PDB file of C-alpha atoms in Angstrom:
ATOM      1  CA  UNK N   1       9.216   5.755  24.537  1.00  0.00           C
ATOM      2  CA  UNK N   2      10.433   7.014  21.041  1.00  0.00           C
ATOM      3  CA  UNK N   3       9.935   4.057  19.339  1.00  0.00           C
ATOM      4  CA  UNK N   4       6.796   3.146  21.161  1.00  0.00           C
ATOM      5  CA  UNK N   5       5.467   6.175  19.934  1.00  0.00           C
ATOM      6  CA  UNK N   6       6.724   5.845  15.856  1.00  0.00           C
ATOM      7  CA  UNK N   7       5.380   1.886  16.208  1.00  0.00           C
ATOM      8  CA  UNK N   8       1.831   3.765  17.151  1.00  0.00           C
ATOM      9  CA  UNK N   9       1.927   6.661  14.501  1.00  0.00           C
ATOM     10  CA  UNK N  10       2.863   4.023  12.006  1.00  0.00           C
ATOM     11  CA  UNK N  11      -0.098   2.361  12.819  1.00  0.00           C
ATOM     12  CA  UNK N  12      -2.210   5.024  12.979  1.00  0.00           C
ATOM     13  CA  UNK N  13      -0.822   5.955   9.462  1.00  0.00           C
ATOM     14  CA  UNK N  14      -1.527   2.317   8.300  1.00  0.00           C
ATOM     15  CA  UNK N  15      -4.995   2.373   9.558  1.00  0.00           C
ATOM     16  CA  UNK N  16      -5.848   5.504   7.286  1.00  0.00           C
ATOM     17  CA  UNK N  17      -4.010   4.371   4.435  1.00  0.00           C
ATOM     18  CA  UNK N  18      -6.381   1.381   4.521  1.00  0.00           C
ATOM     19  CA  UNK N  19      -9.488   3.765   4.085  1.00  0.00           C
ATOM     20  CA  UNK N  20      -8.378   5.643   1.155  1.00  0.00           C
ATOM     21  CA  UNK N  21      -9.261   4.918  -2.413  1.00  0.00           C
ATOM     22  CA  UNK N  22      -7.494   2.491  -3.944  1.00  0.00           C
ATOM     23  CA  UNK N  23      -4.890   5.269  -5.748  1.00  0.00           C
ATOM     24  CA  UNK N  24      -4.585   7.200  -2.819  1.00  0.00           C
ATOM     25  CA  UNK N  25      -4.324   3.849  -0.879  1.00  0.00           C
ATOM     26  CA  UNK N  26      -1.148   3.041  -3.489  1.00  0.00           C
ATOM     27  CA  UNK N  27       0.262   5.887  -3.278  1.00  0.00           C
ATOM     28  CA  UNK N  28       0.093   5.754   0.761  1.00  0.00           C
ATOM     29  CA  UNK N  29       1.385   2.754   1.152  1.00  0.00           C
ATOM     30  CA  UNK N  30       4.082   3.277  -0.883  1.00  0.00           C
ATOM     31  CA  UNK N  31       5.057   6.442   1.122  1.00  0.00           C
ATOM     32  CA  UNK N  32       4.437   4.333   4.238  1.00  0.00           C
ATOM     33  CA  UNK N  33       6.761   1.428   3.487  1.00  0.00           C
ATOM     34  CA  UNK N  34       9.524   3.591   2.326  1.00  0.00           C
ATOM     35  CA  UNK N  35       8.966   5.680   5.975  1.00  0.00           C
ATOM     36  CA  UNK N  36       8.764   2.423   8.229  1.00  0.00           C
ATOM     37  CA  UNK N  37      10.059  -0.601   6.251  1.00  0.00           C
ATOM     38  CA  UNK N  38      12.938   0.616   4.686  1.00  0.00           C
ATOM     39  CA  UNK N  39      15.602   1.333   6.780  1.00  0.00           C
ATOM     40  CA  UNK N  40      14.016  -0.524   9.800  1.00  0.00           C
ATOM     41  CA  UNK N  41      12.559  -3.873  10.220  1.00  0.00           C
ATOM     42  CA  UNK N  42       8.782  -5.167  10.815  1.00  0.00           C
ATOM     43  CA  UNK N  43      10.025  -6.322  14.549  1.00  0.00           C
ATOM     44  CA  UNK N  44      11.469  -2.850  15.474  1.00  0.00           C
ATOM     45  CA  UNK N  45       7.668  -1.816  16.113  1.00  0.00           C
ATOM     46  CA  UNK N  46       7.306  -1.709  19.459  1.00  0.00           C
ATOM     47  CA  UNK N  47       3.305  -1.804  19.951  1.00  0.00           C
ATOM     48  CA  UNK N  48       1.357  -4.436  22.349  1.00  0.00           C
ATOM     49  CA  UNK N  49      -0.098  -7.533  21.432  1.00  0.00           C
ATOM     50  CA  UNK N  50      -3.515  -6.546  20.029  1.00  0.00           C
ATOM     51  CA  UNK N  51      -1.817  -3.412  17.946  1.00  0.00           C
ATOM     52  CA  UNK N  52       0.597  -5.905  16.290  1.00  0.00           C
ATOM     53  CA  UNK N  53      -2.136  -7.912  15.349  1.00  0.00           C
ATOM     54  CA  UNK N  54      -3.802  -5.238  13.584  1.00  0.00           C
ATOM     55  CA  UNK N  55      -0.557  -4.264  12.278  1.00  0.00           C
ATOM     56  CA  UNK N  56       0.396  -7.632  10.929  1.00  0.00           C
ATOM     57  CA  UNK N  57      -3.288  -7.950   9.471  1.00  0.00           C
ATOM     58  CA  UNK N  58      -3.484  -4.512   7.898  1.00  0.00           C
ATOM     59  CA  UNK N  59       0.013  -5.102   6.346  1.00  0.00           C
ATOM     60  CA  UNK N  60      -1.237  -8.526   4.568  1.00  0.00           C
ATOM     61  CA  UNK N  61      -4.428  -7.287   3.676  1.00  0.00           C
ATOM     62  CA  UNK N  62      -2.512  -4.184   1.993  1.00  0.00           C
ATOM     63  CA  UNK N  63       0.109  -6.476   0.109  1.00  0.00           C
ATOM     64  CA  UNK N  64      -2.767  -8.249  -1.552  1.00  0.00           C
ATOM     65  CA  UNK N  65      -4.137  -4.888  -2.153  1.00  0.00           C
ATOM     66  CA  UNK N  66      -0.989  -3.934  -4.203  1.00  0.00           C
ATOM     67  CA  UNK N  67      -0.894  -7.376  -5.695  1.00  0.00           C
ATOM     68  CA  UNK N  68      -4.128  -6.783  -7.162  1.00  0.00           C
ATOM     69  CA  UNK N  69      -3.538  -3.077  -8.279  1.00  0.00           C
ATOM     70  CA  UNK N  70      -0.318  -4.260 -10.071  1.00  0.00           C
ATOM     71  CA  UNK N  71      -2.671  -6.159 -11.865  1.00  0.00           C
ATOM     72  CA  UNK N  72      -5.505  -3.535 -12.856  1.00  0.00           C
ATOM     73  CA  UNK N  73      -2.789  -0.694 -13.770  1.00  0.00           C
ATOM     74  CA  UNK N  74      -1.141  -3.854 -16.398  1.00  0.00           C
ATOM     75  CA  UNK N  75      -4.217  -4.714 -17.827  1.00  0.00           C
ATOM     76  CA  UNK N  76      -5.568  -0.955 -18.277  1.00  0.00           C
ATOM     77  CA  UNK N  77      -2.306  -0.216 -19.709  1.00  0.00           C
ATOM     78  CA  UNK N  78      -2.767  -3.024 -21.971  1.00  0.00           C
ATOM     79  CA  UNK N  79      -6.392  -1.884 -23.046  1.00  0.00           C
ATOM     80  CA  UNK N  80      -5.000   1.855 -23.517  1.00  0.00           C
ATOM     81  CA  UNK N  81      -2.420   0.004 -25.541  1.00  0.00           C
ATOM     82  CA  UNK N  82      -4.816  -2.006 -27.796  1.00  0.00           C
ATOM     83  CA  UNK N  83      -7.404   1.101 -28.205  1.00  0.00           C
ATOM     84  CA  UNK N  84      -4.131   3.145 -30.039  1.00  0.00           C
ATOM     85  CA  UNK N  85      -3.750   0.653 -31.745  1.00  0.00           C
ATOM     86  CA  UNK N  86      -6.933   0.308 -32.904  1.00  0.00           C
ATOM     87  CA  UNK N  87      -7.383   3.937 -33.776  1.00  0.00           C
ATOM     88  CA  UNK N  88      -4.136   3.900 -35.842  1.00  0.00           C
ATOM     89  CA  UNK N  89      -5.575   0.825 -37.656  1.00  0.00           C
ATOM     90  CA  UNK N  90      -8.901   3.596 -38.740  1.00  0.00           C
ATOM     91  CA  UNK N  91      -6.906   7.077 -39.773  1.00  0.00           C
TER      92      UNK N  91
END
């Protein structure tokens, strides 16, 4: 019953993650994975059929998500980066 009930509140945890804005949503996944994924495994959830669905959906749909922020925090780093640049270039 333990487990059954972690596999649910990780869920339930997943599920509001999702909703977040997208730094929150980083930050909560983050917390999430290293709370559920790191010292267990993706098949020690013990939730029924429809639940792992939603799990297995939710946790694709939030590894593009990071995929994509990866991407957005590189390339506004990048055009921080060029805008000091530029502003050491004028003074």
């Amino acid at each position: 019953m333990e487990r059954r009930n972690r596999s649910i509140k990780a869920l339930n945890e997943l599920i509001y993650i999702d909703s977040l804005d997208d730094e929150e949503r980083a930050i909560g996944l983050s917390s999430w994975t290293k709370e559920y994924l790191i010292d267990k495994d993706i098949s020690d959830f013990d939730l029924e059929k429809g639940d792992l669905i939603r799990l297995s959906e939710l946790v694709y749909k939030n590894l593009q998500f990071l995929k994509k922020h990866k991407f957005d925090i590189a390339d506004a780093m990048n055009d921080t980066q060029k805008i000091k640049q530029f502003i050491k270039l004028k003074h």
